[in-house]
Every structure is written in structure tokens, then in C-alpha cells.
PDB file of C-alpha atoms and ligand atoms in Angstrom:
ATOM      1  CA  UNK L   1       0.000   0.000   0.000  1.00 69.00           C
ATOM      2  CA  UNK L   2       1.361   3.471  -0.684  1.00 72.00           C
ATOM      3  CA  UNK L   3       2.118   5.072   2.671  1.00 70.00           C
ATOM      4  CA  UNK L   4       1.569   8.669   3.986  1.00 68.00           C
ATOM      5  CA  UNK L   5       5.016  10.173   4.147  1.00 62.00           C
ATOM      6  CA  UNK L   6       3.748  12.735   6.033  1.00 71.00           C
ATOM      7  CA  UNK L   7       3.214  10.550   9.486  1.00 75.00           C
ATOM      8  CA  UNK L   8       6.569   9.779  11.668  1.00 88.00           C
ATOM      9  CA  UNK L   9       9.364   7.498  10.836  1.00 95.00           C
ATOM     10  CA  UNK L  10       8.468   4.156  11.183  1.00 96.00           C
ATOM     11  CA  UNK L  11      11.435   2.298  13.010  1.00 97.00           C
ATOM     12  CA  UNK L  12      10.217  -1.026  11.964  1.00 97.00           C
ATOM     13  CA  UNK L  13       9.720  -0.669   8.450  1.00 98.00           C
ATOM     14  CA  UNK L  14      11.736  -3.307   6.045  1.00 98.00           C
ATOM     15  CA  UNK L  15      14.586  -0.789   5.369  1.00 98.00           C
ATOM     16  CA  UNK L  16      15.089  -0.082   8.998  1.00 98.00           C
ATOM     17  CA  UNK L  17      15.561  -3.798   9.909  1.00 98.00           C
ATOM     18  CA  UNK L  18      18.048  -4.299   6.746  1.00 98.00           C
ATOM     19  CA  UNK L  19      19.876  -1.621   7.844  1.00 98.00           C
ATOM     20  CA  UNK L  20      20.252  -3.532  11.692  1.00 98.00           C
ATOM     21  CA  UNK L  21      20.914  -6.563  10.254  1.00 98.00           C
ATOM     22  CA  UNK L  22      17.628  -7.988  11.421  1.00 98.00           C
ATOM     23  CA  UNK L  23      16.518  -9.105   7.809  1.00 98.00           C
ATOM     24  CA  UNK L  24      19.111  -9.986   4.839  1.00 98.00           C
ATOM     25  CA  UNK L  25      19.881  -7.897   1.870  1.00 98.00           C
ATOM     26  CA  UNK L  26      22.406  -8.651  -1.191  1.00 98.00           C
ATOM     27  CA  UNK L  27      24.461  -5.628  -0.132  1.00 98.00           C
ATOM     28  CA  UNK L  28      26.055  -4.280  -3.043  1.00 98.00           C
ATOM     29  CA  UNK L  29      27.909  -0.945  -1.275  1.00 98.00           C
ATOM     30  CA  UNK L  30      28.209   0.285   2.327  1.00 98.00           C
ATOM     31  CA  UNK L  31      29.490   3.275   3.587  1.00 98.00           C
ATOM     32  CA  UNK L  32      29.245   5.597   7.010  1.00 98.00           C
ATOM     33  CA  UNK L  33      26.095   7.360   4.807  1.00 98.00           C
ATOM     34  CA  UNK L  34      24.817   5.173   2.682  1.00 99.00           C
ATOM     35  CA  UNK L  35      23.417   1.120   2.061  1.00 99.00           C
ATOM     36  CA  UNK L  36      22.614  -0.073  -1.328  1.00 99.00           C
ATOM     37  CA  UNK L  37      21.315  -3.658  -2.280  1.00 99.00           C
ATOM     38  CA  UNK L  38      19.171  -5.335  -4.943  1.00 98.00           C
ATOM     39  CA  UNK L  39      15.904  -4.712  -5.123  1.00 98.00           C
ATOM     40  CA  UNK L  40      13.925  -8.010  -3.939  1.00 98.00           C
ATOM     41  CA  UNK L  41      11.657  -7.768  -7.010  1.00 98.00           C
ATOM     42  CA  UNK L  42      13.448  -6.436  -9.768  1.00 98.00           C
ATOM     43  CA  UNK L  43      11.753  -4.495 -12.849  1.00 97.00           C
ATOM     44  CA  UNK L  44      14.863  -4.221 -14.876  1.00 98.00           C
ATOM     45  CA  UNK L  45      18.014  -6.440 -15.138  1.00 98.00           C
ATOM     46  CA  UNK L  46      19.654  -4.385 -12.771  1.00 98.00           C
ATOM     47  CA  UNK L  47      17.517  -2.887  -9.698  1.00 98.00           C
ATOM     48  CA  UNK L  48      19.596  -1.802  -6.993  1.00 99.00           C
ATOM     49  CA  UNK L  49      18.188   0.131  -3.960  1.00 99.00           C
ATOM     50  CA  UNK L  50      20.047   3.164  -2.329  1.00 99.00           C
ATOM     51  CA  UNK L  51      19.290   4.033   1.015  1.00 99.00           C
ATOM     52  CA  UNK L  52      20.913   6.949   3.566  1.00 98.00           C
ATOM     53  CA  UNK L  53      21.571   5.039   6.997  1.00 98.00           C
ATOM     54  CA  UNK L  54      19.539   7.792   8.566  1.00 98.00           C
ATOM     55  CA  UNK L  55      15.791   7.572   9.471  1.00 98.00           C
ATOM     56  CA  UNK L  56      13.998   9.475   6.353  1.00 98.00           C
ATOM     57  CA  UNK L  57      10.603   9.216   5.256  1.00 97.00           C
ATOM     58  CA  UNK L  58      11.148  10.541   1.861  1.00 96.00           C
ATOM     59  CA  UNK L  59      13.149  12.697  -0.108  1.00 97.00           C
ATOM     60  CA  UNK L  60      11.257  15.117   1.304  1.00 96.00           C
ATOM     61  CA  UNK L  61      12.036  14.541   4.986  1.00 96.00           C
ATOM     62  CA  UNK L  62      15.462  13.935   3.907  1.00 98.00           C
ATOM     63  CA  UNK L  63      16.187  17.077   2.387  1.00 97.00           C
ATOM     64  CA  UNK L  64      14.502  19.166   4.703  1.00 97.00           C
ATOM     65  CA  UNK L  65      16.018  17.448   7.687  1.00 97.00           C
ATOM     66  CA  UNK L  66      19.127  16.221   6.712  1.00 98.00           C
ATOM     67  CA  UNK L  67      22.568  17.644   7.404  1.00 98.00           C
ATOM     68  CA  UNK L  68      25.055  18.682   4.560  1.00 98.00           C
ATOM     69  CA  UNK L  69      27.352  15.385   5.046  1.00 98.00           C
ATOM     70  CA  UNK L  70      24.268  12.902   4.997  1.00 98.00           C
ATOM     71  CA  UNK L  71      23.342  14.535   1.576  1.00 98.00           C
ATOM     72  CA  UNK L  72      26.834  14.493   0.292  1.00 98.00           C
ATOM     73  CA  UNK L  73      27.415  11.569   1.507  1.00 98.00           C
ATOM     74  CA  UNK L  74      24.417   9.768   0.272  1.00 98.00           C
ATOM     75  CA  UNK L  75      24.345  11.731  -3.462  1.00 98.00           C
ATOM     76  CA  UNK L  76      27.860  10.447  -3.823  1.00 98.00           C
ATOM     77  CA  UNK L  77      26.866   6.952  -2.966  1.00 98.00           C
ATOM     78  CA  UNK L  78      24.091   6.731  -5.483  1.00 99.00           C
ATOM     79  CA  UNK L  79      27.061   7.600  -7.942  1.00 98.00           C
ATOM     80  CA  UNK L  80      29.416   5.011  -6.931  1.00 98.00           C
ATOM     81  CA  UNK L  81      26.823   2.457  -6.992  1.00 98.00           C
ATOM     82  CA  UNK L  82      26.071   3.211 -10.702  1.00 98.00           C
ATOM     83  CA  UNK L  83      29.730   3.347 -11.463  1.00 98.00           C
ATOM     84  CA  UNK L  84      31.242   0.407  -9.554  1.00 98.00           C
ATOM     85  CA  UNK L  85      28.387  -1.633 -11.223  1.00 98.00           C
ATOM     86  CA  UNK L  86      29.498   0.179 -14.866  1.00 98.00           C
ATOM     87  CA  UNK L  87      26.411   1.743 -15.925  1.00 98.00           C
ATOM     88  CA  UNK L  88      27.519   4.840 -16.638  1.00 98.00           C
ATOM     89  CA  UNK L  89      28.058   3.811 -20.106  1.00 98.00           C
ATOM     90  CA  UNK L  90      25.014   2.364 -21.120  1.00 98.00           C
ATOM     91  CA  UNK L  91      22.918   4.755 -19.025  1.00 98.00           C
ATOM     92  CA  UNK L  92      20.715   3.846 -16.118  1.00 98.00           C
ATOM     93  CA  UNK L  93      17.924   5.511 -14.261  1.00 98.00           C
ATOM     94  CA  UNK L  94      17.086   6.911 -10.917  1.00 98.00           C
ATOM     95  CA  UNK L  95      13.996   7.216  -9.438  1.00 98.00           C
ATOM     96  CA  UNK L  96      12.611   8.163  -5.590  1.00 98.00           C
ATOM     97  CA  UNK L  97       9.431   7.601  -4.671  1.00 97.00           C
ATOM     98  CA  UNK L  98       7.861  10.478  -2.468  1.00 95.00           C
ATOM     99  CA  UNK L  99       4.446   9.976  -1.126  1.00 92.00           C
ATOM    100  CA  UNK L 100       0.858   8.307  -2.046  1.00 91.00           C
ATOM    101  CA  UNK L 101       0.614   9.532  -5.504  1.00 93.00           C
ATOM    102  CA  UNK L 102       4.179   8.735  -6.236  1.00 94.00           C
ATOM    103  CA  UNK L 103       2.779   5.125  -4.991  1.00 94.00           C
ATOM    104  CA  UNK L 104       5.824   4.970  -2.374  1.00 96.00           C
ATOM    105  CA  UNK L 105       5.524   1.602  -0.849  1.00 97.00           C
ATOM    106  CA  UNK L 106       8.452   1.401   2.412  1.00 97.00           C
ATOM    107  CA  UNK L 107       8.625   4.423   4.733  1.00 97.00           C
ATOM    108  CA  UNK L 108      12.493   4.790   4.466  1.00 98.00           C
ATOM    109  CA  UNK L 109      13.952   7.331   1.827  1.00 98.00           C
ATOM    110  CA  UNK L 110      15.101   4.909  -1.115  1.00 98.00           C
ATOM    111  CA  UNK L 111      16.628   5.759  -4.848  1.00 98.00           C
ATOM    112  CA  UNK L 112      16.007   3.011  -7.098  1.00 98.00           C
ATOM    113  CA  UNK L 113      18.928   2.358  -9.807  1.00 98.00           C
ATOM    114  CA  UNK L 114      17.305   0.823 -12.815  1.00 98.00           C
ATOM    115  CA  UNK L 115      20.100  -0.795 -15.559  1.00 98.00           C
ATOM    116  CA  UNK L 116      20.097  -3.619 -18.251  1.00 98.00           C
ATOM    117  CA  UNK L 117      18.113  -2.571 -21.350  1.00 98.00           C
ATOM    118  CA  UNK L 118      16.642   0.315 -23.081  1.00 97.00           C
ATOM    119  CA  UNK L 119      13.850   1.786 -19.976  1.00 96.00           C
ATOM    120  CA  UNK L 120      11.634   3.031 -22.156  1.00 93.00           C
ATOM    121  CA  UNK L 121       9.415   6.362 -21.506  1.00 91.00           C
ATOM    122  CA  UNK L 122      10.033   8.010 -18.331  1.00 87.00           C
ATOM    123  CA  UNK L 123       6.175   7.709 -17.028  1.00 87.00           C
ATOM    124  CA  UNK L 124       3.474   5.053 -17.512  1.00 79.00           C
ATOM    125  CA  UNK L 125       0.581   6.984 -19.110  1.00 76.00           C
ATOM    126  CA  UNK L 126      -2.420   5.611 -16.941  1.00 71.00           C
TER     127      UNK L 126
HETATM  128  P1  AMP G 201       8.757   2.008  -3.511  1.00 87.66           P
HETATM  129  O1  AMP G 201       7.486   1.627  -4.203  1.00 87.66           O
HETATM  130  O2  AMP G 201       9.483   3.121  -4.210  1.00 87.66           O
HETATM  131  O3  AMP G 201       8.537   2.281  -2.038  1.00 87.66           O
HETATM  132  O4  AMP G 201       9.734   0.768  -3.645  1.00 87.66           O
HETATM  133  C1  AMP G 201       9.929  -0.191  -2.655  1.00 87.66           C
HETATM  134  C2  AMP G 201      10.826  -1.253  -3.239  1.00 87.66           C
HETATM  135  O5  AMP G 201      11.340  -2.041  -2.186  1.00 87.66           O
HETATM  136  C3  AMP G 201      10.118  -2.214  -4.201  1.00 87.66           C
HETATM  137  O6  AMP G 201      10.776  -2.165  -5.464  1.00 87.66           O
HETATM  138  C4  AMP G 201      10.276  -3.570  -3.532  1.00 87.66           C
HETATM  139  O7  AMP G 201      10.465  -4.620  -4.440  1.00 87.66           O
HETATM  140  C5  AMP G 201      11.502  -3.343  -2.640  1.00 87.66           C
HETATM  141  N1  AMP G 201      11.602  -4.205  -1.476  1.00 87.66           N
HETATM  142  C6  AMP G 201      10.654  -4.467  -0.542  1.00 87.66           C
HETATM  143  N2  AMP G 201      11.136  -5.279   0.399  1.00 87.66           N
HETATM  144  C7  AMP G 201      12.421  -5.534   0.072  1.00 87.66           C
HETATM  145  C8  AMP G 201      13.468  -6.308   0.657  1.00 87.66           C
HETATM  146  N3  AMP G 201      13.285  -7.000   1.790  1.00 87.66           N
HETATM  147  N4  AMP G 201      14.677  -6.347   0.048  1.00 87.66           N
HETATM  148  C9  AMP G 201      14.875  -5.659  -1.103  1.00 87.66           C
HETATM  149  N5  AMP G 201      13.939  -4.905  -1.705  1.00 87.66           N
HETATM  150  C10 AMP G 201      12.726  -4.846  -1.125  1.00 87.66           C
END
């Protein structure tokens, strides 16, 4: 269900307990900022998830709230991922989900790296 990213951080959503180990993940990077691991249900060859090791909503929460190192720290992450995994030359895509309409699904800011093949249009039309 898409969730309200206005309520609180949930502590116990599924990004939370990756990031204390609780549940596995196929990590792909970690750093002091920053977790990123394949997405459980993939929609393109390659479908990596980026996450700030912070508790953030949404982009939204996480820009507003954030402090400059988080954000550098995490928008530098989101670039090594795509590099170390050599997408820079095909191309890939990025993509965070904010909110209901945005049809945001787990209440922990994530950037999805889509890779593999030719993505299409940007937006579904329906
Ligand atoms: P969103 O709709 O932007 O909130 O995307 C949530 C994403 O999290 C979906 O692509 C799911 O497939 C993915 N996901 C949910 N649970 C897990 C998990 N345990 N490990 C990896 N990816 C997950």
C-alpha cells in the first residue's frame, strides 16, 4: 500500500531492519552514509536500492532534515553504486518515490537504480 510520508518514521519498516541486520539484503555498497542492495523484485536487469543510513521518510524529509554530510554523503553513494556496477556507459535511471501519488511503498527514503536494457518512456501513461 502506498504510505503517507507525512506521518513519523516508522522504526520497523523493512529498510530499517536491513539496515540492523535484522533481515538480509544482497548488499552491493556500504558506507558511514549510505546502504545499497538489490531490489527483492526487480523491474529491470539491474535494480539496486540506495538508502541513507539515517531515518527518512522521503526525499522530502530527507532534504529538509538532513545535514550537509548525509546529503553528500548519500548523493555520492548513489554515484558510486552506478559506477562500480558500470552503468555509466550504457545509461541507467534513478527514481525516488515520495508519497501516495508517487505510490511509495516502504517508509524509508530509497533511490532506485534501474540498468540492463533500453527503460523506455520516463512515465506510464495511466
Ligand atoms: P517504492 O514503491 O518506491 O517504495 O519501492 C519499494 C521497493 O522495495 C520495491 O521495489 C520492492 O520490491 C523493494 N523491497 C521491498 N522489500 C524488500 C526487501 N526485503 N529487500 C529488497 N527490496 C525490497
Amino acid at each position: 500500500m502506498p504510505i503517507d510520508a507525512t506521518l513519523p518514521y516508522d522504526t520497523d519498516n523493512i529498510f530499517a531492519r536491513i539496515l540492523r541486520n535484522e533481515i538480509p539484503a544482497r548488499t552491493v555498497y556500504e558506507d558511514d552514509y549510505a546502504l545499497a542492495f538489490h531490489d527483492i523484485n526487480p523491474q529491470a536487469p539491474t535494480h539496486i536500492l540506495v538508502i541513507p543510513k539515517g531515518a527518512y521518510v522521503s526525499w522530502d524529509d530527507f532534504s529538509a532534515r538532513a545535514n550537509d554530510a548525509e546529503i553528500a554523503g548519500f548523493v555520492r553513494a548513489v554515484g558510486h553504486v552506478a559506477r562500480a556496477a558500470g552503468l555509466v556507459e550504457p545509461g541507467y535511471r534513478l527514481l525516488a518515490n515520495a508519497g501516495p501519488d508517487s505510490h511509495q511503498e516502504v517508509p524509508h527514503l530509497h533511490v532506485h537504480v534501474f540498468a540492463g536494457r533500453p527503460l523506455g518512456p520516463m512515465l506510464s501513461k495511466t
